[in-house]
GROMACS .gro file of N, CA and C in nm:
model
  453
    1LEU      N    1   3.958  22.591  -0.434
    1LEU     CA    2   3.897  22.576  -0.292
    1LEU      C    3   3.778  22.723  -0.308
    2ARG      N    4   3.664  22.667  -0.235
    2ARG     CA    5   3.565  22.778  -0.243
    2ARG      C    6   3.520  22.767  -0.095
    3ASP      N    7   3.437  22.925  -0.103
    3ASP     CA    8   3.384  22.954   0.051
    3ASP      C    9   3.222  22.894   0.045
    4SER      N   10   3.155  22.928   0.137
    4SER     CA   11   3.015  22.874   0.150
    4SER      C   12   2.930  22.921   0.045
    5GLN      N   13   2.965  23.036  -0.017
    5GLN     CA   14   2.889  23.130  -0.111
    5GLN      C   15   2.941  23.073  -0.246
    6ASN      N   16   3.013  22.970  -0.254
    6ASN     CA   17   3.092  22.897  -0.357
    6ASN      C   18   3.184  23.019  -0.461
    7GLN      N   19   3.231  23.083  -0.366
    7GLN     CA   20   3.356  23.195  -0.429
    7GLN      C   21   3.482  23.123  -0.402
    8GLU      N   22   3.571  23.164  -0.499
    8GLU     CA   23   3.726  23.130  -0.473
    8GLU      C   24   3.786  23.173  -0.369
    9ILE      N   25   3.846  23.104  -0.255
    9ILE     CA   26   3.911  23.173  -0.174
    9ILE      C   27   4.054  23.210  -0.217
   10GLU      N   28   4.076  23.329  -0.207
   10GLU     CA   29   4.205  23.400  -0.235
   10GLU      C   30   4.321  23.370  -0.099
   11GLY      N   31   4.442  23.295  -0.169
   11GLY     CA   32   4.547  23.312  -0.077
   11GLY      C   33   4.518  23.169  -0.025
   12ALA      N   34   4.489  23.055  -0.094
   12ALA     CA   35   4.460  22.913  -0.081
   12ALA      C   36   4.492  22.830  -0.167
   13VAL      N   37   4.586  22.743  -0.153
   13VAL     CA   38   4.638  22.658  -0.273
   13VAL      C   39   4.601  22.479  -0.209
   14THR      N   40   4.585  22.404  -0.328
   14THR     CA   41   4.543  22.253  -0.263
   14THR      C   42   4.700  22.193  -0.352
   15ASP      N   43   4.754  22.088  -0.268
   15ASP     CA   44   4.838  22.010  -0.315
   15ASP      C   45   4.816  21.874  -0.249
   16ASP      N   46   4.752  21.771  -0.336
   16ASP     CA   47   4.727  21.638  -0.320
   16ASP      C   48   4.642  21.653  -0.167
   17GLY      N   49   4.558  21.702  -0.193
   17GLY     CA   50   4.465  21.720  -0.035
   17GLY      C   51   4.498  21.794   0.075
   18LEU      N   52   4.623  21.821   0.046
   18LEU     CA   53   4.667  21.931   0.193
   18LEU      C   54   4.631  22.073   0.124
   19VAL      N   55   4.563  22.144   0.208
   19VAL     CA   56   4.496  22.265   0.191
   19VAL      C   57   4.603  22.369   0.261
   20ILE      N   58   4.651  22.464   0.202
   20ILE     CA   59   4.737  22.575   0.255
   20ILE      C   60   4.676  22.720   0.227
   21GLY      N   61   4.651  22.774   0.380
   21GLY     CA   62   4.569  22.911   0.385
   21GLY      C   63   4.737  23.003   0.377
   22ASP      N   64   4.740  23.054   0.279
   22ASP     CA   65   4.860  23.169   0.280
   22ASP      C   66   4.829  23.317   0.237
   23LEU      N   67   4.825  23.392   0.353
   23LEU     CA   68   4.794  23.548   0.306
   23LEU      C   69   4.920  23.626   0.293
   24MET      N   70   5.023  23.573   0.336
   24MET     CA   71   5.149  23.656   0.390
   24MET      C   72   5.242  23.633   0.240
   25PRO      N   73   5.271  23.738   0.193
   25PRO     CA   74   5.405  23.741   0.087
   25PRO      C   75   5.522  23.684   0.132
   26PRO      N   76   5.609  23.657   0.037
   26PRO     CA   77   5.753  23.631   0.076
   26PRO      C   78   5.806  23.758   0.144
   27ARG      N   79   5.898  23.707   0.237
   27ARG     CA   80   5.984  23.854   0.292
   27ARG      C   81   6.118  23.847   0.221
   28PHE      N   82   6.183  23.939   0.185
   28PHE     CA   83   6.319  23.975   0.115
   28PHE      C   84   6.389  24.004   0.248
   29SER      N   85   6.518  23.966   0.258
   29SER     CA   86   6.598  24.008   0.350
   29SER      C   87   6.699  24.069   0.263
   30SER      N   88   6.742  24.052   0.161
   30SER     CA   89   6.858  24.103   0.112
   30SER      C   90   6.838  24.128  -0.068
   31LEU      N   91   6.910  24.199  -0.127
   31LEU     CA   92   6.934  24.195  -0.275
   31LEU      C   93   7.073  24.273  -0.269
   32LYS      N   94   7.143  24.177  -0.352
   32LYS     CA   95   7.299  24.204  -0.386
   32LYS      C   96   7.327  24.191  -0.515
   33LEU      N   97   7.414  24.291  -0.564
   33LEU     CA   98   7.451  24.289  -0.695
   33LEU      C   99   7.609  24.306  -0.660
   34THR      N  100   7.700  24.221  -0.767
   34THR     CA  101   7.831  24.195  -0.743
   34THR      C  102   7.906  24.204  -0.875
   35ASN      N  103   7.984  24.318  -0.893
   35ASN     CA  104   8.074  24.368  -1.006
   35ASN      C  105   8.172  24.266  -1.006
   36LEU      N  106   8.187  24.161  -1.072
   36LEU     CA  107   8.305  24.073  -1.082
   36LEU      C  108   8.423  24.141  -1.145
   37SER      N  109   8.398  24.227  -1.233
   37SER     CA  110   8.502  24.288  -1.330
   37SER      C  111   8.581  24.421  -1.255
   38LEU      N  112   8.526  24.452  -1.130
   38LEU     CA  113   8.566  24.575  -1.047
   38LEU      C  114   8.549  24.538  -0.893
   39PRO      N  115   8.666  24.439  -0.839
   39PRO     CA  116   8.642  24.366  -0.739
   39PRO      C  117   8.653  24.477  -0.607
   40HIS      N  118   8.691  24.607  -0.667
   40HIS     CA  119   8.707  24.677  -0.520
   40HIS      C  120   8.573  24.756  -0.498
   41THR      N  121   8.452  24.749  -0.602
   41THR     CA  122   8.350  24.825  -0.570
   41THR      C  123   8.222  24.758  -0.642
   42ASN      N  124   8.125  24.744  -0.551
   42ASN     CA  125   7.998  24.692  -0.647
   42ASN      C  126   7.900  24.818  -0.648
   43GLU      N  127   7.946  24.924  -0.631
   43GLU     CA  128   7.860  25.063  -0.647
   43GLU      C  129   7.869  25.136  -0.790
   44TYR      N  130   7.942  25.071  -0.873
   44TYR     CA  131   7.967  25.121  -1.014
   44TYR      C  132   7.948  25.002  -1.092
   45VAL      N  133   7.900  24.999  -1.225
   45VAL     CA  134   7.897  24.925  -1.327
   45VAL      C  135   7.915  24.999  -1.437
   46LYS      N  136   7.976  24.944  -1.557
   46LYS     CA  137   8.003  25.017  -1.690
   46LYS      C  138   7.967  24.890  -1.809
   47ASN      N  139   7.927  24.940  -1.889
   47ASN     CA  140   7.902  24.851  -1.986
   47ASN      C  141   8.012  24.723  -2.032
   48GLY      N  142   7.979  24.583  -2.026
   48GLY     CA  143   8.068  24.470  -2.030
   48GLY      C  144   8.120  24.443  -1.908
   49ASP      N  145   8.095  24.483  -1.795
   49ASP     CA  146   8.144  24.437  -1.651
   49ASP      C  147   8.054  24.348  -1.655
   50LEU      N  148   8.110  24.224  -1.578
   50LEU     CA  149   8.051  24.098  -1.562
   50LEU      C  150   7.977  24.098  -1.419
   51VAL      N  151   7.836  24.117  -1.415
   51VAL     CA  152   7.726  24.152  -1.315
   51VAL      C  153   7.656  24.015  -1.270
   52SER      N  154   7.652  23.971  -1.131
   52SER     CA  155   7.607  23.872  -1.071
   52SER      C  156   7.484  23.933  -0.974
   53ILE      N  157   7.393  23.860  -0.958
   53ILE     CA  158   7.267  23.949  -0.867
   53ILE      C  159   7.235  23.816  -0.788
   54GLU      N  160   7.189  23.832  -0.632
   54GLU     CA  161   7.112  23.725  -0.561
   54GLU      C  162   7.038  23.804  -0.463
   55ALA      N  163   6.921  23.723  -0.428
   55ALA     CA  164   6.829  23.790  -0.338
   55ALA      C  165   6.778  23.681  -0.255
   56SER      N  166   6.785  23.735  -0.136
   56SER     CA  167   6.777  23.609  -0.008
   56SER      C  168   6.588  23.656   0.018
   57VAL      N  169   6.553  23.561   0.062
   57VAL     CA  170   6.377  23.582   0.096
   57VAL      C  171   6.352  23.441   0.177
   58SER      N  172   6.236  23.477   0.242
   58SER     CA  173   6.209  23.364   0.355
   58SER      C  174   6.089  23.345   0.307
   59GLU      N  175   6.020  23.219   0.297
   59GLU     CA  176   5.888  23.192   0.276
   59GLU      C  177   5.885  23.055   0.281
   60GLU      N  178   5.764  23.013   0.360
   60GLU     CA  179   5.759  22.881   0.436
   60GLU      C  180   5.693  22.781   0.328
   61ASP      N  181   5.620  22.826   0.198
   61ASP     CA  182   5.569  22.750   0.167
   61ASP      C  183   5.619  22.649   0.098
   62PRO      N  184   5.625  22.483   0.062
   62PRO     CA  185   5.700  22.379   0.051
   62PRO      C  186   5.721  22.401  -0.089
   63LEU      N  187   5.621  22.456  -0.164
   63LEU     CA  188   5.625  22.467  -0.337
   63LEU      C  189   5.702  22.584  -0.399
   64PHE      N  190   5.761  22.680  -0.295
   64PHE     CA  191   5.830  22.789  -0.355
   64PHE      C  192   5.974  22.743  -0.381
   65GLY      N  193   6.004  22.825  -0.480
   65GLY     CA  194   6.149  22.794  -0.527
   65GLY      C  195   6.197  22.868  -0.657
   66LYS      N  196   6.262  22.812  -0.749
   66LYS     CA  197   6.317  22.881  -0.834
   66LYS      C  198   6.224  22.954  -0.922
   67THR      N  199   6.136  22.902  -0.977
   67THR     CA  200   6.033  22.963  -1.032
   67THR      C  201   5.939  23.064  -1.007
   68SER      N  202   5.978  23.090  -0.868
   68SER     CA  203   5.880  23.179  -0.785
   68SER      C  204   5.930  23.333  -0.817
   69PHE      N  205   6.033  23.353  -0.870
   69PHE     CA  206   6.116  23.455  -0.892
   69PHE      C  207   6.114  23.513  -1.053
   70LEU      N  208   6.116  23.636  -1.046
   70LEU     CA  209   6.116  23.711  -1.166
   70LEU      C  210   6.224  23.820  -1.156
   71GLY      N  211   6.314  23.841  -1.224
   71GLY     CA  212   6.415  23.962  -1.205
   71GLY      C  213   6.421  24.079  -1.339
   72ASP      N  214   6.402  24.186  -1.276
   72ASP     CA  215   6.371  24.291  -1.384
   72ASP      C  216   6.506  24.364  -1.380
   73PHE      N  217   6.573  24.313  -1.488
   73PHE     CA  218   6.731  24.362  -1.496
   73PHE      C  219   6.728  24.459  -1.641
   74VAL      N  220   6.610  24.516  -1.675
   74VAL     CA  221   6.612  24.548  -1.826
   74VAL      C  222   6.730  24.675  -1.837
   75TYR      N  223   6.759  24.766  -1.719
   75TYR     CA  224   6.844  24.847  -1.722
   75TYR      C  225   7.004  24.827  -1.704
   76LEU      N  226   6.977  24.689  -1.666
   76LEU     CA  227   7.147  24.627  -1.633
   76LEU      C  228   7.190  24.564  -1.763
   77PHE      N  229   7.079  24.469  -1.831
   77PHE     CA  230   7.100  24.396  -1.975
   77PHE      C  231   7.022  24.416  -2.061
   78THR      N  232   6.939  24.508  -2.059
   78THR     CA  233   6.850  24.529  -2.182
   78THR      C  234   6.772  24.437  -2.229
   79ALA      N  235   6.729  24.397  -2.325
   79ALA     CA  236   6.639  24.261  -2.328
   79ALA      C  237   6.683  24.111  -2.250
   80ALA      N  238   6.775  24.127  -2.255
   80ALA     CA  239   6.825  23.995  -2.143
   80ALA      C  240   6.803  24.001  -2.012
   81GLY      N  241   6.739  24.130  -1.975
   81GLY     CA  242   6.695  24.147  -1.830
   81GLY      C  243   6.592  24.151  -1.820
   82VAL      N  244   6.475  24.109  -1.905
   82VAL     CA  245   6.308  24.118  -1.885
   82VAL      C  246   6.290  24.017  -1.822
   83ASP      N  247   6.211  24.028  -1.715
   83ASP     CA  248   6.141  23.886  -1.649
   83ASP      C  249   6.231  23.777  -1.633
   84ARG      N  250   6.390  23.765  -1.589
   84ARG     CA  251   6.438  23.683  -1.563
   84ARG      C  252   6.440  23.587  -1.492
   85LEU      N  253   6.431  23.462  -1.475
   85LEU     CA  254   6.411  23.374  -1.397
   85LEU      C  255   6.577  23.350  -1.324
   86PRO      N  256   6.600  23.306  -1.212
   86PRO     CA  257   6.718  23.298  -1.144
   86PRO      C  258   6.777  23.155  -1.222
   87ASP      N  259   6.915  23.170  -1.230
   87ASP     CA  260   7.001  23.041  -1.271
   87ASP      C  261   6.978  22.937  -1.157
   88SER      N  262   6.972  22.961  -1.060
   88SER     CA  263   6.953  22.878  -0.951
   88SER      C  264   6.905  22.931  -0.788
   89TYR      N  265   6.851  22.825  -0.718
   89TYR     CA  266   6.782  22.879  -0.582
   89TYR      C  267   6.820  22.775  -0.491
   90GLU      N  268   6.891  22.817  -0.367
   90GLU     CA  269   6.916  22.739  -0.279
   90GLU      C  270   6.917  22.790  -0.158
   91ASP      N  271   6.856  22.723  -0.035
   91ASP     CA  272   6.867  22.769   0.106
   91ASP      C  273   6.781  22.949   0.121
   92GLY      N  274   6.691  22.949   0.014
   92GLY     CA  275   6.642  23.084   0.057
   92GLY      C  276   6.688  23.193  -0.066
   93THR      N  277   6.793  23.148  -0.111
   93THR     CA  278   6.860  23.245  -0.191
   93THR      C  279   6.860  23.222  -0.373
   94ALA      N  280   6.815  23.316  -0.428
   94ALA     CA  281   6.810  23.289  -0.555
   94ALA      C  282   6.937  23.355  -0.669
   95PHE      N  283   6.979  23.292  -0.708
   95PHE     CA  284   7.107  23.363  -0.780
   95PHE      C  285   7.096  23.341  -0.923
   96TRP      N  286   7.155  23.488  -1.001
   96TRP     CA  287   7.156  23.493  -1.113
   96TRP      C  288   7.309  23.508  -1.180
   97SER      N  289   7.339  23.421  -1.266
   97SER     CA  290   7.465  23.403  -1.297
   97SER      C  291   7.537  23.530  -1.376
   98PRO      N  292   7.644  23.557  -1.356
   98PRO     CA  293   7.724  23.666  -1.424
   98PRO      C  294   7.691  23.676  -1.576
   99THR      N  295   7.660  23.826  -1.608
   99THR     CA  296   7.616  23.857  -1.710
   99THR      C  297   7.693  23.990  -1.752
  100PRO      N  298   7.727  23.987  -1.889
  100PRO     CA  299   7.779  24.119  -1.917
  100PRO      C  300   7.684  24.230  -1.920
  101ALA      N  301   7.737  24.377  -1.857
  101ALA     CA  302   7.623  24.463  -1.852
  101ALA      C  303   7.617  24.532  -1.979
  102GLU      N  304   7.462  24.572  -1.991
  102GLU     CA  305   7.460  24.699  -2.107
  102GLU      C  306   7.373  24.773  -2.035
  103MET      N  307   7.446  24.890  -1.970
  103MET     CA  308   7.371  24.987  -1.879
  103MET      C  309   7.261  25.081  -1.967
  104TYR      N  310   7.188  25.126  -1.918
  104TYR     CA  311   7.094  25.238  -1.967
  104TYR      C  312   7.002  25.293  -1.826
  105PRO      N  313   7.039  25.444  -1.835
  105PRO     CA  314   7.136  25.522  -1.929
  105PRO      C  315   7.271  25.475  -1.916
  106SER      N  316   7.334  25.525  -1.994
  106SER     CA  317   7.493  25.479  -1.986
  106SER      C  318   7.585  25.546  -1.854
  107ASP      N  319   7.520  25.661  -1.828
  107ASP     CA  320   7.598  25.713  -1.702
  107ASP      C  321   7.469  25.789  -1.611
  108GLY      N  322   7.471  25.749  -1.488
  108GLY     CA  323   7.375  25.773  -1.388
  108GLY      C  324   7.345  25.661  -1.310
  109LEU      N  325   7.223  25.683  -1.240
  109LEU     CA  326   7.156  25.568  -1.143
  109LEU      C  327   7.067  25.496  -1.243
  110VAL      N  328   7.092  25.351  -1.197
  110VAL     CA  329   7.038  25.232  -1.286
  110VAL      C  330   6.968  25.164  -1.187
  111SER      N  331   6.814  25.143  -1.204
  111SER     CA  332   6.743  25.060  -1.079
  111SER      C  333   6.746  24.935  -1.157
  112TYR      N  334   6.726  24.831  -1.041
  112TYR     CA  335   6.707  24.675  -1.095
  112TYR      C  336   6.598  24.635  -0.959
  113LEU      N  337   6.525  24.545  -1.004
  113LEU     CA  338   6.411  24.464  -0.916
  113LEU      C  339   6.401  24.365  -0.927
  114VAL      N  340   6.345  24.269  -0.826
  114VAL     CA  341   6.340  24.143  -0.796
  114VAL      C  342   6.195  24.135  -0.724
  115ARG      N  343   6.127  24.039  -0.804
  115ARG     CA  344   5.961  24.020  -0.764
  115ARG      C  345   5.976  23.855  -0.695
  116ALA      N  346   5.911  23.825  -0.599
  116ALA     CA  347   5.869  23.695  -0.559
  116ALA      C  348   5.751  23.653  -0.555
  117ILE      N  349   5.689  23.564  -0.598
  117ILE     CA  350   5.537  23.518  -0.618
  117ILE      C  351   5.524  23.378  -0.562
  118ASP      N  352   5.456  23.375  -0.421
  118ASP     CA  353   5.433  23.241  -0.381
  118ASP      C  354   5.368  23.173  -0.436
  119PRO      N  355   5.320  23.048  -0.419
  119PRO     CA  356   5.218  22.956  -0.492
  119PRO      C  357   5.071  23.016  -0.464
  120ALA      N  358   5.064  23.074  -0.351
  120ALA     CA  359   4.943  23.130  -0.322
  120ALA      C  360   4.896  23.275  -0.416
  121GLY      N  361   4.988  23.314  -0.457
  121GLY     CA  362   4.969  23.425  -0.572
  121GLY      C  363   5.032  23.585  -0.474
  122ASN      N  364   5.084  23.554  -0.353
  122ASN     CA  365   5.127  23.644  -0.306
  122ASN      C  366   5.252  23.722  -0.341
  123ILE      N  367   5.289  23.869  -0.366
  123ILE     CA  368   5.360  23.925  -0.407
  123ILE      C  369   5.452  23.985  -0.347
  124ALA      N  370   5.600  24.002  -0.350
  124ALA     CA  371   5.656  24.084  -0.282
  124ALA      C  372   5.802  24.134  -0.393
  125GLU      N  373   5.832  24.244  -0.374
  125GLU     CA  374   5.920  24.299  -0.424
  125GLU      C  375   6.056  24.377  -0.353
  126ILE      N  376   6.175  24.352  -0.425
  126ILE     CA  377   6.266  24.446  -0.337
  126ILE      C  378   6.347  24.510  -0.461
  127ASP      N  379   6.421  24.594  -0.441
  127ASP     CA  380   6.480  24.687  -0.548
  127ASP      C  381   6.606  24.770  -0.472
  128SER      N  382   6.678  24.788  -0.590
  128SER     CA  383   6.801  24.892  -0.550
  128SER      C  384   6.852  24.969  -0.680
  129THR      N  385   6.947  25.038  -0.651
  129THR     CA  386   7.024  25.083  -0.783
  129THR      C  387   7.142  25.079  -0.762
  130VAL      N  388   7.208  25.083  -0.886
  130VAL     CA  389   7.373  25.108  -0.902
  130VAL      C  390   7.398  25.244  -1.005
  131ILE      N  391   7.522  25.261  -0.975
  131ILE     CA  392   7.579  25.385  -1.076
  131ILE      C  393   7.633  25.335  -1.183
  132SER      N  394   7.591  25.373  -1.296
  132SER     CA  395   7.626  25.338  -1.415
  132SER      C  396   7.734  25.436  -1.449
  133ASP      N  397   7.876  25.396  -1.524
  133ASP     CA  398   7.962  25.514  -1.532
  133ASP      C  399   8.059  25.422  -1.639
  134ASN      N  400   8.014  25.509  -1.773
  134ASN     CA  401   8.074  25.465  -1.881
  134ASN      C  402   8.140  25.597  -1.963
  135THR      N  403   8.171  25.712  -1.905
  135THR     CA  404   8.237  25.789  -1.931
  135THR      C  405   8.402  25.796  -1.865
  136PRO      N  406   8.469  25.762  -1.959
  136PRO     CA  407   8.611  25.787  -1.922
  136PRO      C  408   8.648  25.912  -1.867
  137PRO      N  409   8.747  25.915  -1.757
  137PRO     CA  410   8.814  26.046  -1.730
  137PRO      C  411   8.861  26.130  -1.818
  138GLN      N  412   8.849  26.277  -1.790
  138GLN     CA  413   8.925  26.355  -1.898
  138GLN      C  414   9.110  26.336  -1.838
  139PRO      N  415   9.176  26.346  -1.981
  139PRO     CA  416   9.318  26.340  -1.941
  139PRO      C  417   9.355  26.452  -1.849
  140VAL      N  418   9.464  26.450  -1.805
  140VAL     CA  419   9.547  26.523  -1.692
  140VAL      C  420   9.605  26.644  -1.779
  141SER      N  421   9.586  26.747  -1.740
  141SER     CA  422   9.646  26.859  -1.839
  141SER      C  423   9.715  26.946  -1.727
  142GLY      N  424   9.819  27.015  -1.795
  142GLY     CA  425   9.873  27.138  -1.696
  142GLY      C  426   9.959  27.082  -1.557
  143LEU      N  427   9.975  26.942  -1.573
  143LEU     CA  428  10.076  26.927  -1.479
  143LEU      C  429  10.228  26.897  -1.550
  144VAL      N  430  10.311  26.974  -1.431
  144VAL     CA  431  10.437  27.006  -1.478
  144VAL      C  432  10.544  26.966  -1.377
  145ALA      N  433  10.650  26.890  -1.404
  145ALA     CA  434  10.763  26.821  -1.301
  145ALA      C  435  10.834  26.946  -1.288
  146ALA      N  436  10.875  27.005  -1.149
  146ALA     CA  437  10.946  27.108  -1.117
  146ALA      C  438  11.055  27.043  -1.001
  147SER      N  439  11.184  27.050  -1.039
  147SER     CA  440  11.266  27.023  -0.913
  147SER      C  441  11.240  26.863  -0.902
  148GLY      N  442  11.211  26.779  -0.967
  148GLY     CA  443  11.198  26.648  -0.890
  148GLY      C  444  11.076  26.620  -0.811
  149ALA      N  445  10.963  26.722  -0.830
  149ALA     CA  446  10.830  26.738  -0.767
  149ALA      C  447  10.722  26.763  -0.857
  150TRP      N  448  10.592  26.705  -0.821
  150TRP     CA  449  10.479  26.735  -0.897
  150TRP      C  450  10.457  26.890  -0.862
  151ASN      N  451  10.400  26.928  -0.998
  151ASN     CA  452  10.341  27.080  -0.940
  151ASN      C  453  10.206  27.080  -1.048
   0.00000   0.00000   0.00000
């Protein structure tokens, strides 16, 4: 699609003669990481934990779908997390199936990001962090039982 000076019109796509003008990026409403190995918390992940991710977005373009997303999970899953397409997309939510974590760094904050690109090329991103904790606690020392009570 071109303007009166024969220049490409950005944000416009054609689909079987239908012209769609789209200058608005997709709008994320949530990004959720679920640690299936630690059902009591999603704040912490250690290597080997099964982790799933979902991102909810609103976008009115009828051509927007599963291939419109890329997950940047390299610090969660190493090479398996680079530019990862979702495993499914339904009702505005992209889902990445459970994958064993390979955290980097092994201890500390780990970031992850989801990018959505609509058919007109508008880009939106949402990111979050999780705490990587691969250091086991130190053994308890100096604990003595005295008269049936802990001391």
